[in-house]
mmCIF file of C-alpha atoms in Angstrom:
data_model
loop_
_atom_site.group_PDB
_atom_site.id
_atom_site.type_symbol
_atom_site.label_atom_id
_atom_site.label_comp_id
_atom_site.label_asym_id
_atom_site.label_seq_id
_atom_site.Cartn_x
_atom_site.Cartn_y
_atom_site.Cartn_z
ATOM 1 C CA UNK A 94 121.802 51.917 -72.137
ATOM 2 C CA UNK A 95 121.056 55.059 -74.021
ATOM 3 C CA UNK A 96 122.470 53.313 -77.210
ATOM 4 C CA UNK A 97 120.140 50.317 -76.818
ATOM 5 C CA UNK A 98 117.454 52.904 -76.155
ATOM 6 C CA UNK A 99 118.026 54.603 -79.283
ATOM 7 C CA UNK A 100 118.435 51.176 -81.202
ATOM 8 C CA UNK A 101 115.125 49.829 -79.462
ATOM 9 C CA UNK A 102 113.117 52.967 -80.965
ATOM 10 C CA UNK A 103 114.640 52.726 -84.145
ATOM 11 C CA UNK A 104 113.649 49.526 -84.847
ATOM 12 C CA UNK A 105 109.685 50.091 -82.970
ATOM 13 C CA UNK A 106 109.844 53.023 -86.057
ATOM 14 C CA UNK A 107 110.156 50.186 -88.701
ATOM 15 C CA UNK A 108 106.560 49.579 -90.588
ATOM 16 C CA UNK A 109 104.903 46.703 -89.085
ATOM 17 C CA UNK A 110 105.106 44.832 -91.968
ATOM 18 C CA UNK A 111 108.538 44.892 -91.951
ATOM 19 C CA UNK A 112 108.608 43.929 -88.446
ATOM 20 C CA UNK A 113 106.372 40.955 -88.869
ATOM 21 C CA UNK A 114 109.190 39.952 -91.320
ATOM 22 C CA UNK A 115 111.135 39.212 -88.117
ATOM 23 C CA UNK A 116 108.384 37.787 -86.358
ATOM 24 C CA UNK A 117 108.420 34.972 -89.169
ATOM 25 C CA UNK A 118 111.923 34.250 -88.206
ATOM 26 C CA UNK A 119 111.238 34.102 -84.612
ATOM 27 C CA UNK A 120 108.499 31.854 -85.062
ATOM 28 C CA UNK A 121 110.788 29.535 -87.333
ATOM 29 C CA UNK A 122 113.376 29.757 -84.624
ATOM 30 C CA UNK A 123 110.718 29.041 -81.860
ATOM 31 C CA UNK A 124 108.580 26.434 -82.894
ATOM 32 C CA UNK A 125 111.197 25.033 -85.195
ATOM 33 C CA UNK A 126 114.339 24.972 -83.433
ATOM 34 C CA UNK A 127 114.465 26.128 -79.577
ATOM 35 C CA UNK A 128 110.799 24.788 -78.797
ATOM 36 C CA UNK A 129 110.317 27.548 -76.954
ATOM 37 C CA UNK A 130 108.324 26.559 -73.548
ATOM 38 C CA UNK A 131 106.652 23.707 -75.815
ATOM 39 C CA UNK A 132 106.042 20.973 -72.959
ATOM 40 C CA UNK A 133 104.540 23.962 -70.777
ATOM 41 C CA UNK A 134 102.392 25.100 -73.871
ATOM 42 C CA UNK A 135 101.208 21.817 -74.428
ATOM 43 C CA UNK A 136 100.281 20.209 -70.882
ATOM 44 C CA UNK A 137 98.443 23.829 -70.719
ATOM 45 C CA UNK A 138 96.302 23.262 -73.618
ATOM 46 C CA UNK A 139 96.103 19.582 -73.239
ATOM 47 C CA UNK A 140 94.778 19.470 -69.421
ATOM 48 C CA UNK A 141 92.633 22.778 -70.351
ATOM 49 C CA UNK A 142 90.941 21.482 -73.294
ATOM 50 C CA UNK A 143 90.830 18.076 -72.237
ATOM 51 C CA UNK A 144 87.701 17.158 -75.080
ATOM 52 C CA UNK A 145 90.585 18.302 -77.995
ATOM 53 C CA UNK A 146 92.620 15.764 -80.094
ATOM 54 C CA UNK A 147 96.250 15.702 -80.515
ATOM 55 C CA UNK A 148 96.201 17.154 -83.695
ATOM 56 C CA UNK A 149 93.851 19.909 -82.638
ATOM 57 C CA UNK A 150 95.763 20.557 -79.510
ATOM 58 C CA UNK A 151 99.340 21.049 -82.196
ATOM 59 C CA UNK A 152 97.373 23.085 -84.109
ATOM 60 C CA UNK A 153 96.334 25.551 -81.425
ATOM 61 C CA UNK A 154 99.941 25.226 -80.256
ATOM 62 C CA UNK A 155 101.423 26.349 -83.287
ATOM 63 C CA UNK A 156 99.269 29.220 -83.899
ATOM 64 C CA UNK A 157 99.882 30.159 -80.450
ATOM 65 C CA UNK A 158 103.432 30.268 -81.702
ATOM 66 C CA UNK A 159 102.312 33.046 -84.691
ATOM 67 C CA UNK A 160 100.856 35.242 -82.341
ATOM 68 C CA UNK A 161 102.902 34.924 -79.363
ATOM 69 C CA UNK A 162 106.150 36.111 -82.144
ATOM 70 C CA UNK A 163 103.700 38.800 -83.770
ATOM 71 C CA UNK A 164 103.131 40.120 -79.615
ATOM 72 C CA UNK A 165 106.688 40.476 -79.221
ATOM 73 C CA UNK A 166 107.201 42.489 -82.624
ATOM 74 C CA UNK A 167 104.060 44.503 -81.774
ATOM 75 C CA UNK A 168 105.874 44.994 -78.285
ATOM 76 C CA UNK A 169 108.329 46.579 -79.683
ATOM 77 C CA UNK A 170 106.201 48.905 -82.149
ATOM 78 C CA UNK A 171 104.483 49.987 -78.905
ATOM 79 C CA UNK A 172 107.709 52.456 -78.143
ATOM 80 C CA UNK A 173 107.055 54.395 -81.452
ATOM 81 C CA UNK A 174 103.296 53.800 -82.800
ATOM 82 C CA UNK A 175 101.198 56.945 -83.140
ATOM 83 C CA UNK A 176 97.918 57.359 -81.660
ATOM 84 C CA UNK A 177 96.492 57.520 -85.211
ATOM 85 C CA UNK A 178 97.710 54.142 -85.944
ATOM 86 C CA UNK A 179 96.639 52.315 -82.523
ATOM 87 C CA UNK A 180 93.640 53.572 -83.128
ATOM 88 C CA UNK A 181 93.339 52.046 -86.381
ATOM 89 C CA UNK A 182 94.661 49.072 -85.654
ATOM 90 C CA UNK A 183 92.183 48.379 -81.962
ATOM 91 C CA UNK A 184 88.791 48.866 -82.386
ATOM 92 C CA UNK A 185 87.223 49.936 -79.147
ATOM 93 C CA UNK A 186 83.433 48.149 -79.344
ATOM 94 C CA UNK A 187 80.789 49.229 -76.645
ATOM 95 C CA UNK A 188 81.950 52.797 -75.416
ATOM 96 C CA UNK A 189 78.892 53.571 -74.574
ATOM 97 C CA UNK A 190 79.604 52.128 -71.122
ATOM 98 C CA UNK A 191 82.727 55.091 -70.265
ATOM 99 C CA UNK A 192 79.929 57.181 -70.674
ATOM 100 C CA UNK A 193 77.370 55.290 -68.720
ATOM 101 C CA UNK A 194 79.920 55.155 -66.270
ATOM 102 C CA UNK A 195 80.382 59.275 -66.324
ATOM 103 C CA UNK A 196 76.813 59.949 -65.997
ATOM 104 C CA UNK A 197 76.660 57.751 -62.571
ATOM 105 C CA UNK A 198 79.424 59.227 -61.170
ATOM 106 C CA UNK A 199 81.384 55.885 -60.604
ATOM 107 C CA UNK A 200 85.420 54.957 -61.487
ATOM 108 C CA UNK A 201 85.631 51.937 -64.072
ATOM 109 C CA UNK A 202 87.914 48.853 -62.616
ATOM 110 C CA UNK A 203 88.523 47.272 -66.406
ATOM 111 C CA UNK A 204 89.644 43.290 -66.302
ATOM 112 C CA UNK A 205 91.626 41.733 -69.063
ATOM 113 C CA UNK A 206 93.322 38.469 -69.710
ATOM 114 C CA UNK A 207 96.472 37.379 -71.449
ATOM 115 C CA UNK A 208 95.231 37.672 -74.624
ATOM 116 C CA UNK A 209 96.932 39.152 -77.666
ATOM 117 C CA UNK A 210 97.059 42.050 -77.984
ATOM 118 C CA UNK A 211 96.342 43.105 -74.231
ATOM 119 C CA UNK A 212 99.299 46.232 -74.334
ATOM 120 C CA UNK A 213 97.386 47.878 -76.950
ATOM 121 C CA UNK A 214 94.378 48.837 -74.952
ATOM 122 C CA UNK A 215 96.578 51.625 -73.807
ATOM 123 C CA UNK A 216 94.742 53.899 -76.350
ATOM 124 C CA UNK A 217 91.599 53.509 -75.168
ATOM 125 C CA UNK A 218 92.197 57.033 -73.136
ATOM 126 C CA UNK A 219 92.105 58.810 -76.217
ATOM 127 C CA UNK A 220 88.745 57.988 -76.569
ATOM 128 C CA UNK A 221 87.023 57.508 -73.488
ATOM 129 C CA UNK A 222 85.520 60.569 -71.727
ATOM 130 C CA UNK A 223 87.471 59.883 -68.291
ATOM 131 C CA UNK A 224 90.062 62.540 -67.622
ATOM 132 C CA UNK A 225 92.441 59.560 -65.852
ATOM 133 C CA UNK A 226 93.304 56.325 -67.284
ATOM 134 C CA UNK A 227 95.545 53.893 -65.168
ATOM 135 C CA UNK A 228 96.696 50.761 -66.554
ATOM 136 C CA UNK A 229 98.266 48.481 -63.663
ATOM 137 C CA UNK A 230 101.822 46.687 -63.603
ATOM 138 C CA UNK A 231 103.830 44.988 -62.075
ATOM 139 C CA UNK A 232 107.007 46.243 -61.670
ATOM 140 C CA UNK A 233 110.154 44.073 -62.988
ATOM 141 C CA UNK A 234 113.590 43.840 -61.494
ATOM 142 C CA UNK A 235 115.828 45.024 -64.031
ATOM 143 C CA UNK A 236 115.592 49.049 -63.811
ATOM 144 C CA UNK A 237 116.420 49.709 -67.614
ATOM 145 C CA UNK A 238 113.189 47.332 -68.700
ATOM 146 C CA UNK A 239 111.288 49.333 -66.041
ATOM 147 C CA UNK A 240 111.523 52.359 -66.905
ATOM 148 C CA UNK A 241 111.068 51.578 -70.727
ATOM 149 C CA UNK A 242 108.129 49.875 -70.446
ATOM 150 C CA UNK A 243 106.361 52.203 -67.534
ATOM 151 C CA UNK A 244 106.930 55.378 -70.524
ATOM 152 C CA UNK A 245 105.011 52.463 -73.108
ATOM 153 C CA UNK A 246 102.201 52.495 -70.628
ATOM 154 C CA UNK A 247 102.150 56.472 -70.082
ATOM 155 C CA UNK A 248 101.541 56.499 -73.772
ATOM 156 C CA UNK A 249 98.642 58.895 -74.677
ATOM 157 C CA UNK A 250 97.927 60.264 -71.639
ATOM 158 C CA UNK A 251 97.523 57.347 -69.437
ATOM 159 C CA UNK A 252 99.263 57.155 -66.082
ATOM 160 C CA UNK A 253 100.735 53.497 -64.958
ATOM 161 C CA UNK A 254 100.473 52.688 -61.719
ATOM 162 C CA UNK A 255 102.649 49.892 -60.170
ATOM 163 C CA UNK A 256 100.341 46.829 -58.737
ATOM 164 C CA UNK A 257 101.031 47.259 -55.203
ATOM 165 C CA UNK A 258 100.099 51.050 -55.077
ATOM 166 C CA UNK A 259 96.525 50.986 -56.840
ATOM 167 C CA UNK A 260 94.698 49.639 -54.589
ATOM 168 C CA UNK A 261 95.009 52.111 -52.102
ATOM 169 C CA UNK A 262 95.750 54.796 -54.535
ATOM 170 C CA UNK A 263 91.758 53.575 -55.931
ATOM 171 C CA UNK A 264 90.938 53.796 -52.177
ATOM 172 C CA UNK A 265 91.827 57.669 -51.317
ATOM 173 C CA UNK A 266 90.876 58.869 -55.013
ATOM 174 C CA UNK A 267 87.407 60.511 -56.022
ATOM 175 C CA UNK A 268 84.771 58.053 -56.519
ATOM 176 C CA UNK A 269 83.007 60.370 -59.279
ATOM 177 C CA UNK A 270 83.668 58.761 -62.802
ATOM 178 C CA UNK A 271 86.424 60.503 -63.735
ATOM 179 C CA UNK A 272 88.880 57.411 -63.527
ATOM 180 C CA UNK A 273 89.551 54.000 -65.346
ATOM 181 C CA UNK A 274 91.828 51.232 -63.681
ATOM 182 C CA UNK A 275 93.251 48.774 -66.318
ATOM 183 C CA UNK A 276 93.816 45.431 -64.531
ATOM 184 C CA UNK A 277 95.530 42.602 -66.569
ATOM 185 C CA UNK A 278 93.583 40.390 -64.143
ATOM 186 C CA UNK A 279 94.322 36.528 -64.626
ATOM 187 C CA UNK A 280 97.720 37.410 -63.305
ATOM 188 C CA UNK A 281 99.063 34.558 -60.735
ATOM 189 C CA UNK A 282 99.774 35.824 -57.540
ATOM 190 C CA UNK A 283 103.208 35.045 -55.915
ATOM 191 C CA UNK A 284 102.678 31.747 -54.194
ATOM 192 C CA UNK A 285 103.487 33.402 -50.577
ATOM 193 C CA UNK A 286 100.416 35.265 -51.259
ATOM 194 C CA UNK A 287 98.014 32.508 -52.711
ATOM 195 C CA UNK A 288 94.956 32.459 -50.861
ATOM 196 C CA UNK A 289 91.828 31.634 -52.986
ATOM 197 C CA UNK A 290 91.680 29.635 -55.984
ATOM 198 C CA UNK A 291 89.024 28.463 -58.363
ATOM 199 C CA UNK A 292 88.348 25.876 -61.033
ATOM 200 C CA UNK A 293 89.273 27.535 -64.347
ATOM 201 C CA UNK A 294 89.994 25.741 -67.476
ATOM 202 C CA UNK A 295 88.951 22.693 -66.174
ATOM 203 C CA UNK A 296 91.782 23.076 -63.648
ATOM 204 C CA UNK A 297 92.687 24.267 -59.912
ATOM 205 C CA UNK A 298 94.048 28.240 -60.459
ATOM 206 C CA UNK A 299 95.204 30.549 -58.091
ATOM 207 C CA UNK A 300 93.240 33.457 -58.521
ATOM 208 C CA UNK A 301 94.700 37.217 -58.005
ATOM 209 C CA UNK A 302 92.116 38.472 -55.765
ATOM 210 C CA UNK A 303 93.035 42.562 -54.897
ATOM 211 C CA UNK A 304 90.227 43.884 -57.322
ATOM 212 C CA UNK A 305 87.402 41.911 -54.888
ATOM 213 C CA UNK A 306 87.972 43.797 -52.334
ATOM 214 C CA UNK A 307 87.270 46.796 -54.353
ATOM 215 C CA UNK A 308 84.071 45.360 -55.527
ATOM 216 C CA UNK A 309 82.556 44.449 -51.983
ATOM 217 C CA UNK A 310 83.597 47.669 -50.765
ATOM 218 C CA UNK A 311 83.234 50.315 -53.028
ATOM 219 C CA UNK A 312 80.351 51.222 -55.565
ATOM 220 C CA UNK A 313 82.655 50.825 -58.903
ATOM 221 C CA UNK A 314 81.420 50.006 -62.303
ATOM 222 C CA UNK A 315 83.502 46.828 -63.734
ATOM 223 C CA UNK A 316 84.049 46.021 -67.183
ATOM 224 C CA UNK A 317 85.227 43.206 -68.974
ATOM 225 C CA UNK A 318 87.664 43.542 -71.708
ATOM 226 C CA UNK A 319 87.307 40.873 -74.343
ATOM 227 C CA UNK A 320 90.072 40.746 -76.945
ATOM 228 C CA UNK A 321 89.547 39.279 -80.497
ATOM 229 C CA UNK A 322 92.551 39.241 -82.904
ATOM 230 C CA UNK A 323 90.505 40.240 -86.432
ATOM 231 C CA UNK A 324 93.865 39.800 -88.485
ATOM 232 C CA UNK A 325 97.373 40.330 -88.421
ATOM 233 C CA UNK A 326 97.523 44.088 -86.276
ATOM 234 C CA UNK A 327 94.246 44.555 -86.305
ATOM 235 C CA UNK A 328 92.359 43.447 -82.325
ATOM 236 C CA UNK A 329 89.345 44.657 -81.624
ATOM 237 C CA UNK A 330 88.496 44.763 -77.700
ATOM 238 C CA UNK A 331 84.745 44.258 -77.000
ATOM 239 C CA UNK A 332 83.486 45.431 -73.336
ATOM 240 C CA UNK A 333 80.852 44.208 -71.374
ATOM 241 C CA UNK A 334 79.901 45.548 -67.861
ATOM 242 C CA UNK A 335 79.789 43.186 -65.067
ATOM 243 C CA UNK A 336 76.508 43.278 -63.155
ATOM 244 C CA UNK A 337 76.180 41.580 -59.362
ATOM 245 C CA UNK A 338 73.961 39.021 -58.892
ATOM 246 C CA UNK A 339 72.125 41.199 -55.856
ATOM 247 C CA UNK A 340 72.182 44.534 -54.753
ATOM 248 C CA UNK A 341 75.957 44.371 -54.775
ATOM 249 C CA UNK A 342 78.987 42.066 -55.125
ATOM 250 C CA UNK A 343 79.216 38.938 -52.801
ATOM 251 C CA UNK A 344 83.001 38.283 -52.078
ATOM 252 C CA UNK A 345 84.707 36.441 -54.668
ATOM 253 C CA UNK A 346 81.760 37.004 -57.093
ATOM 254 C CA UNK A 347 83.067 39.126 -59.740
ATOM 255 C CA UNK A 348 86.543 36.879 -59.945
ATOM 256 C CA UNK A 349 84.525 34.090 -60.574
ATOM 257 C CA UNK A 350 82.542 36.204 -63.427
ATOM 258 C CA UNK A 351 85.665 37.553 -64.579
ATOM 259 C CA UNK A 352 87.099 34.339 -65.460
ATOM 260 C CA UNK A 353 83.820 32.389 -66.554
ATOM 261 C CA UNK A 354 83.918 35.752 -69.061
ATOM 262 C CA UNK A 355 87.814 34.835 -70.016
ATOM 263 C CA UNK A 356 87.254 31.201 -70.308
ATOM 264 C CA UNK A 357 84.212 31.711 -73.201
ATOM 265 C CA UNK A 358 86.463 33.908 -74.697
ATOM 266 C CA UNK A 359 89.424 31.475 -75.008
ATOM 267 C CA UNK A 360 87.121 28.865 -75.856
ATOM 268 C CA UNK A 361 86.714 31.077 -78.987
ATOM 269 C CA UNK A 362 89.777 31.594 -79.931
ATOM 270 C CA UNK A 363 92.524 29.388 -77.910
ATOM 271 C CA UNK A 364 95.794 30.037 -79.684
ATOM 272 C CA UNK A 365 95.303 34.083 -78.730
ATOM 273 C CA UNK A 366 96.712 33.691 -75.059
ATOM 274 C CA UNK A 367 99.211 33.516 -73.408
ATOM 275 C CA UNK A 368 100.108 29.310 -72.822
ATOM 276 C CA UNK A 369 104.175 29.870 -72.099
ATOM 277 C CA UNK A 370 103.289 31.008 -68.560
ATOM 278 C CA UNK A 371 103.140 28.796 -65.729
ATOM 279 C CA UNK A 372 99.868 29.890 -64.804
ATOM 280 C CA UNK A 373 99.438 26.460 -62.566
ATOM 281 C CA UNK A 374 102.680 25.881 -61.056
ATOM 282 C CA UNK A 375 101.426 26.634 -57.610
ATOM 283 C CA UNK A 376 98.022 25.219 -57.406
ATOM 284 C CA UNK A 377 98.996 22.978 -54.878
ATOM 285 C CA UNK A 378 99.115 26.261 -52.480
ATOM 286 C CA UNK A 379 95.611 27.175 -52.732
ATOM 287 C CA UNK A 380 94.416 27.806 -49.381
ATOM 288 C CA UNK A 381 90.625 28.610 -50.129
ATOM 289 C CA UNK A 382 89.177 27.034 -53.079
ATOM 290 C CA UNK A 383 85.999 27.936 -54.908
ATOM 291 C CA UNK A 384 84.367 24.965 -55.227
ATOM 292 C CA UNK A 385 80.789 27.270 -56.223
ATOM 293 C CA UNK A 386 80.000 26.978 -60.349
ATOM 294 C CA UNK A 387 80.177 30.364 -62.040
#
């Protein structure tokens, strides 16, 4: 394991441009070749962009396919890439609102979706005047992957926390604007634990729902994370604070703002996310579904 460490880094120390190189071939491979996850790319764009041709719908599909092999190669440039760089290569739009957020005295819950490049908001501690930053993940099975990845995230100060510890660690913490939660939150919850669901993309999705309860319960400022790919390696992320309708958050309401905010976004720009994942595989299980427009 050390060796494929040391192989991993060596390659993540590679220019980008030299690691796009083999992003090209992936792509070729992928979209050429092995298909990769086509049919569940395609019945995801199809049945969420119903009012799309054929041709439109390949065309977002094959872009998709750029980006998607350009994530992985930026994946790996995650292990090495200086703060300088990141910095240059995500613009952070709107930081007004960390400060905002300091002079209140409230913790930041931040929502993003799966779109490219989500990992490389990790830098935003760098330049955001909270003293902890905590991106959220979920932990994976294999041990070696784990433990790689969780030292990615712990990148420039910020300290991961695994998905089924923040809540409570959010909970028993300070509630004096000295902490930022990074939630990747259109994540689909495991179907055992599928309670509430809404229409999303013109379809029924199962809706991860452990940030509400922080927002009907606590007086937290949350901010929504909207990713724009400006060229190849260069995102910028554009945040906009979430505001309740009333006095404060009604259950359910800012996970039905949260994805109203996601879908305009991928209206924008629909080859940027993430289409391989079977994001409506269990929408059968929904227990409690939204039936409310956002």
């Amino acid at each position: 394991m050390n060796f494929l460490i040391k192989i991993l880094y060596f390659i993540s120390k590679l220019p980008l441009r030299i690691l796009y190189v083999f992003s090209d071939v992936i792509f070729f491979l992928n979209y050429y070749l092995v298909g990769y996850r086509k049919h569940v790319i395609t019945q995801n764009l199809r049945n969420s962009f119903p009012e799309k041709s054929d041709e439109e719908i390949r065309e977002i599909r094959k872009k998709f396919y750029h980006n998607f092999s350009d994530y992985l190669a930026e994946t790996v440039k995650s292990f090495s890439i200086s703060e300088t760089e990141s910095r240059v290569r995500m613009q952070h739009i709107n930081q007004e609102l960390f400060h905002e957020a300091k002079q209140e005295g409230k913790n930041i819950i931040l929502l993003a979706g799966h779109v490219f490049n989500w990992e490389w908001i990790n830098a935003l501690a760098k330049v955001i005047p909270q003293a902890h930053c905590h991106p959220v993940y979920r932990k994976v099975n294999n041990d070696f992957w784990e433990n790689q990845m969780k030292k990615v995230r712990n990148k420039f100060g910020n300290e991961a926390l695994e998905a089924n510890e923040v809540i409570l660690n959010i909970f028993r913490s300070k509630n004096n604007g000295d902490s930022a939660y990074m939630f990747v939150a259109d994540q689909t919850p495991h179907f055992a634990h599928i309670t509430y669901g809404l229409e999303f993309l013109n379809q029924r999705t199962p809706a991860f729902i452990g940030y509400d309860k922080l927002a009907t319960r606590m007086d937290l400022i949350f901010i929504y994370c909207e990713m724009k790919r400006v060229k190849r390696g260069y995102y910028q992320v554009n945040y906009h604070r979430i505001y309740p309708d009333g006095e404060k958050f009604t259950e359910n309401e800012v996970v039905r703002k949260f994805h109203k905010l996601l879908e305009n976004t991928l209206h924008k720009h629909p080859d940027n996310y993430l289409w391989s994942h079977r994001k409506w595989k269990y929408q059968d299980s929904i227990k409690n579904f939204d039936s409310e427009k956002k």
